[in-house]
């Protein structure tokens, strides 16, 4: 209907004969049905094809398609009722029928055109806008019969324009009402019955744009382009003066107090405060000592392996794959593997999955949960998260955000970041609804491994290290005396930079969201600093967190070498490290123009693999103990590629579950069993 209304508003002047018909608008959409009909048929065909490929029962597909068509029909009926009441033709506007108008002589008559004004019936040759009209001889009428187009030359062109203008205003009012109703839906997004699916939300987003532009066109005509540009300029100006209306925030932080100073002197102080660094090292050594006591030695006096888990980003597929891999491996090793893990690093969806499993393990250790390896938790983490995010984009984030909520003593605005955390909280039964400080004691007591969340500071590419423990040694530079240079600060410790902004009160889901900010889907998080900095996906710099793991090992290399049998780095990857080599060189001029940009983005992760291999090479030179890196890779290559999204189909979920039984992963399990002995 947005297509029909906007087309009518923009193009109806090309068909002046419509104004002489009984229902101009309905005649227009009846003759304009081809494109919408083809869209509906294509949509239904694609739905059947895709969902059949996803092994959805035919009865379910048919039922959902029936519901979709019922919805389309209901909205068509609403539109028909509206335009039946307000659709005008020349008879209803002026009280002049075709027969009466044809008998008019060429003399001045008074006709009300909103106010008294003069008009003169003019001859066909005098009609001034024939060059803009399209010649029409026949059209489809109300009874679906073909009819001859009625002549309009004997009408004054101002009469016809007045009729179209009134109908355009009727259509624009309908569009404004539709836009307002769509935006009002955003106020009820917490109601699952009013939650629109993700793809439908995208259609709504473009529908709003089409209706808005055509409504502006009905009012300003030739000035439409200028008015759209001015409107965008006004919105941009308002965003610059009231950025808090548009920016996303990290919940739990204090944005009302004086912002933290973000400058080189402050960063240098945070990175080179020897007393703080020594205190943090001593504190972490205490945690490692408790880990040693907890794991002890076996009956033969062998020391336990020091296990580090790296998990990659990749949306919901990585979340599900990480949880499944940890459940599978911990069960396969009789619950000894995760017990010996002391550090988790990574990015995006993988860290969400690791955080969820770690919390389940904590509840199991504290007696509040029977079995963290229960498959129902895998089902929960794989549930859809995309719908509320896209629905919020379509109905809320493009307009002013009016809804607010209280988080303890602070107040924030609801946006798609809030929708993301709310849905994550719902899918995980609220077990992650904690503050950063809530994990300080369990980590200190070595009940659960430490977790380093490391989103990227978009402004300058630095890493933001988020942990409830003091981690200043992760920002320090240990350079031998034979080397002199001036290094730039590469990492920033979150809890110290934002200590005055209540950093330990940060919602843990906000920390995970900052690490999993997929561009444009989840919002970049603005932090309370001066100048303002914004945090985004950790995968921009290090998709696996290996850099943090290597830095941690370097800081405690002597302790780890003395108190463990070896370091085992378990990498849970959402893609194969060694992809297939294919012919992807350009084969024509157009491909050659886009080749540099396309290959730059597609090579981001392969280049990161090269960088990781180089780090492991250097690590093997300064670490004197044994190091094993074991890969568990999601079967995600070729035509069966799992979408990078916050939604998984049933087929994709089954593919995740079946990935552990691939030959490569079975070999990794055998290798891990061998070295775990």
Phi, psi and omega in degrees: 000326175298319177298314182294314182295314181295322177296320179295316181296320186276328190242356186296335181296342180284349182233073185301333183296339180300326183295340182271353183271168184293314181231088185302314185294316182292326175296322179297310183289332177294323179273356182246021188283343192299311183295311177299322180294317177298321177299312181299315180296316179297318180299312182294320178298314180295324179297312179297317182295313185290315184285334172292322176296331179274008177064029175283134179303143182300326179296322178293316178300315181296320180294317179293321178296319177299316177297320178298314181293325176298318178297317178299316181296317179299317180291325175298319179297318177300316180295318180298315180299316181298308184285338174296325181283328190240355179290126186243146169237186186294328180292317184285333181278314187248350183072028182240120178270171181299320182293318180295319182293327182289339181270357181294135175272161183281078175214166184286133174230155177263127177226140180282116176246060184085324174210165182293123177210161185268145172215159181224126175295126186242161181283168181302320182292339182271353181293124194272349187239029177296333182290346180260351183269154175257135183288125180231129178256322180227160177208167178270124182271185185297330178268017180066017175266157179276129182233158175280139179293133182284142177291146183231002189294335184277357177267145174292136184297334179290330176295314180296318179296324179295321179295312179297320181298318180294318178293325177296319178296321176299315178295320181293323176297317177300318180296318178298317178298320179295317179298314180298318180295323178295317179293326179294333177301329180298336179287343183244027184292343178285347178272116184297336181286342179255008179279118181273137179302160188301310182297321178296325178296322178295318176299319178298321181299313179288330176297316178300317180297314180299314183292323181295314181295318181291327176296318176297322179296324181293336181266326189243353174052243184295346180267010186302311182302315180297318182293322177297318178297317178296320179298315177297323178295320179295315179299318179296321179295315179298323180293329180284331181267338179227060185296336180297339176290334189249334186278146176271152184231160176269119187286138183106339179276153179267112179262000183268338182276183179295131183291157177289142179278123179248098183211165180299317177302320180292317180295321177295322179294316180295329184275339188231030174274096188300320181296314179296317180298316179296320178296319180292322178296316179297321179296315180292326176299324176297321177295317180295324177297319177294323176299319179296316179296319182295322184266327175058203177240157180278185184296338179265006180081013179283138179284152181284152173286148178264108189260132175239135179250124170253131179229136188272162171284175180146029175067210186291332178297322179288323177300310181294316182297320180294314179298315181297316181296317180292319177298313183297312184291319181294324177291318181297331181255025173055042175061030176258341187287306183292332177298327183266000176280134182235355180209135176234127176227166179154207183207162165050227186298327179298321179290327176296315178297317180295320179295322179294313180294322178298320179292320176298319178297320178298315179295326177293317180294329181269005174081011180266356184218139184282314188208110180290345182268008178298134184291347178295332178288329175294321177297320183292315183291340182267003180289154186303138173235355187282322186304307181295331180291308182292326178297321178292323176300314186288325189251352188224308192288340177278342178252183177291138183271109188264333184278137179234164176212156180259132174240091186067239182266003182243153181241137181226166178263139178284130176215194182289340171294319176295319179298321179298310182292322180296318180289321176299318178297319180293316183293333184255017178057033174066015181289338179266005180281073183225172174261162179302320182294339182294341180263359183296310183291312178303325176288319179300323182273006178059029175285322178231156178291153174291147180233125177256112176264127191226069176295162182265134172281110187297327187299322184222004175083005178284165177262144177251111183273116181249120179201146176289342178271158173291124185232036183298333179294342177285345180255355185276159177240123181253097185247134178296159184292343181278000181238131177234119173199168183247092182286149174274144175299126182255335181230151181232131179277118187299311188293334179272322178296322184248033180300319181284349179259020175067050186300321182291346178274359181304133174297132182296326177294330176291322176298317178295321179296319178299324180284345186237037182275096176282129187308131175075337179277301172257144189283147171294136187267122176276134182249151186282076180229167178226112357291160185294138174240156182231140183254143183217184187310134178295334182293349178297327183250318185211103187287340184246352182071019181294327180298318177294321180297316180295319179296320179295314179299319179298320182294332183233032185299321182290317180296315183296319180295326183277332190246005177223158181282331182186166172260128174244116176259114179262115179258119176259105190252142177268358177218158178291139177291325182251086182288165178292142176272119183235165177277097180244020177286156181292144181242359176207177185295318181297317178296324180293330179288324182265352185301313182301316182291314181300315182288331178299312181288321182289341181265004181302311183285320173302319177297323178295324176298320178297318180295321179294318178298323178294320177297319179294326177298313179295322181297323180295340181276324183259344177264127188271346180272188180272144180229129175235130175248119183244131185254135169237113193245131177293135178287087191218075184206146177080215185290343181263028182299131178274133187297143174274094189202173172261025176218138177236138174279169179298321179297317181293323177296318178295325179294323176297314182297328183275353186291331183292339183268007176293159183301317181298317181288326175296321176295323178294321178296316178298319179295319181293322177296323181294313183280337177290340178294000000 
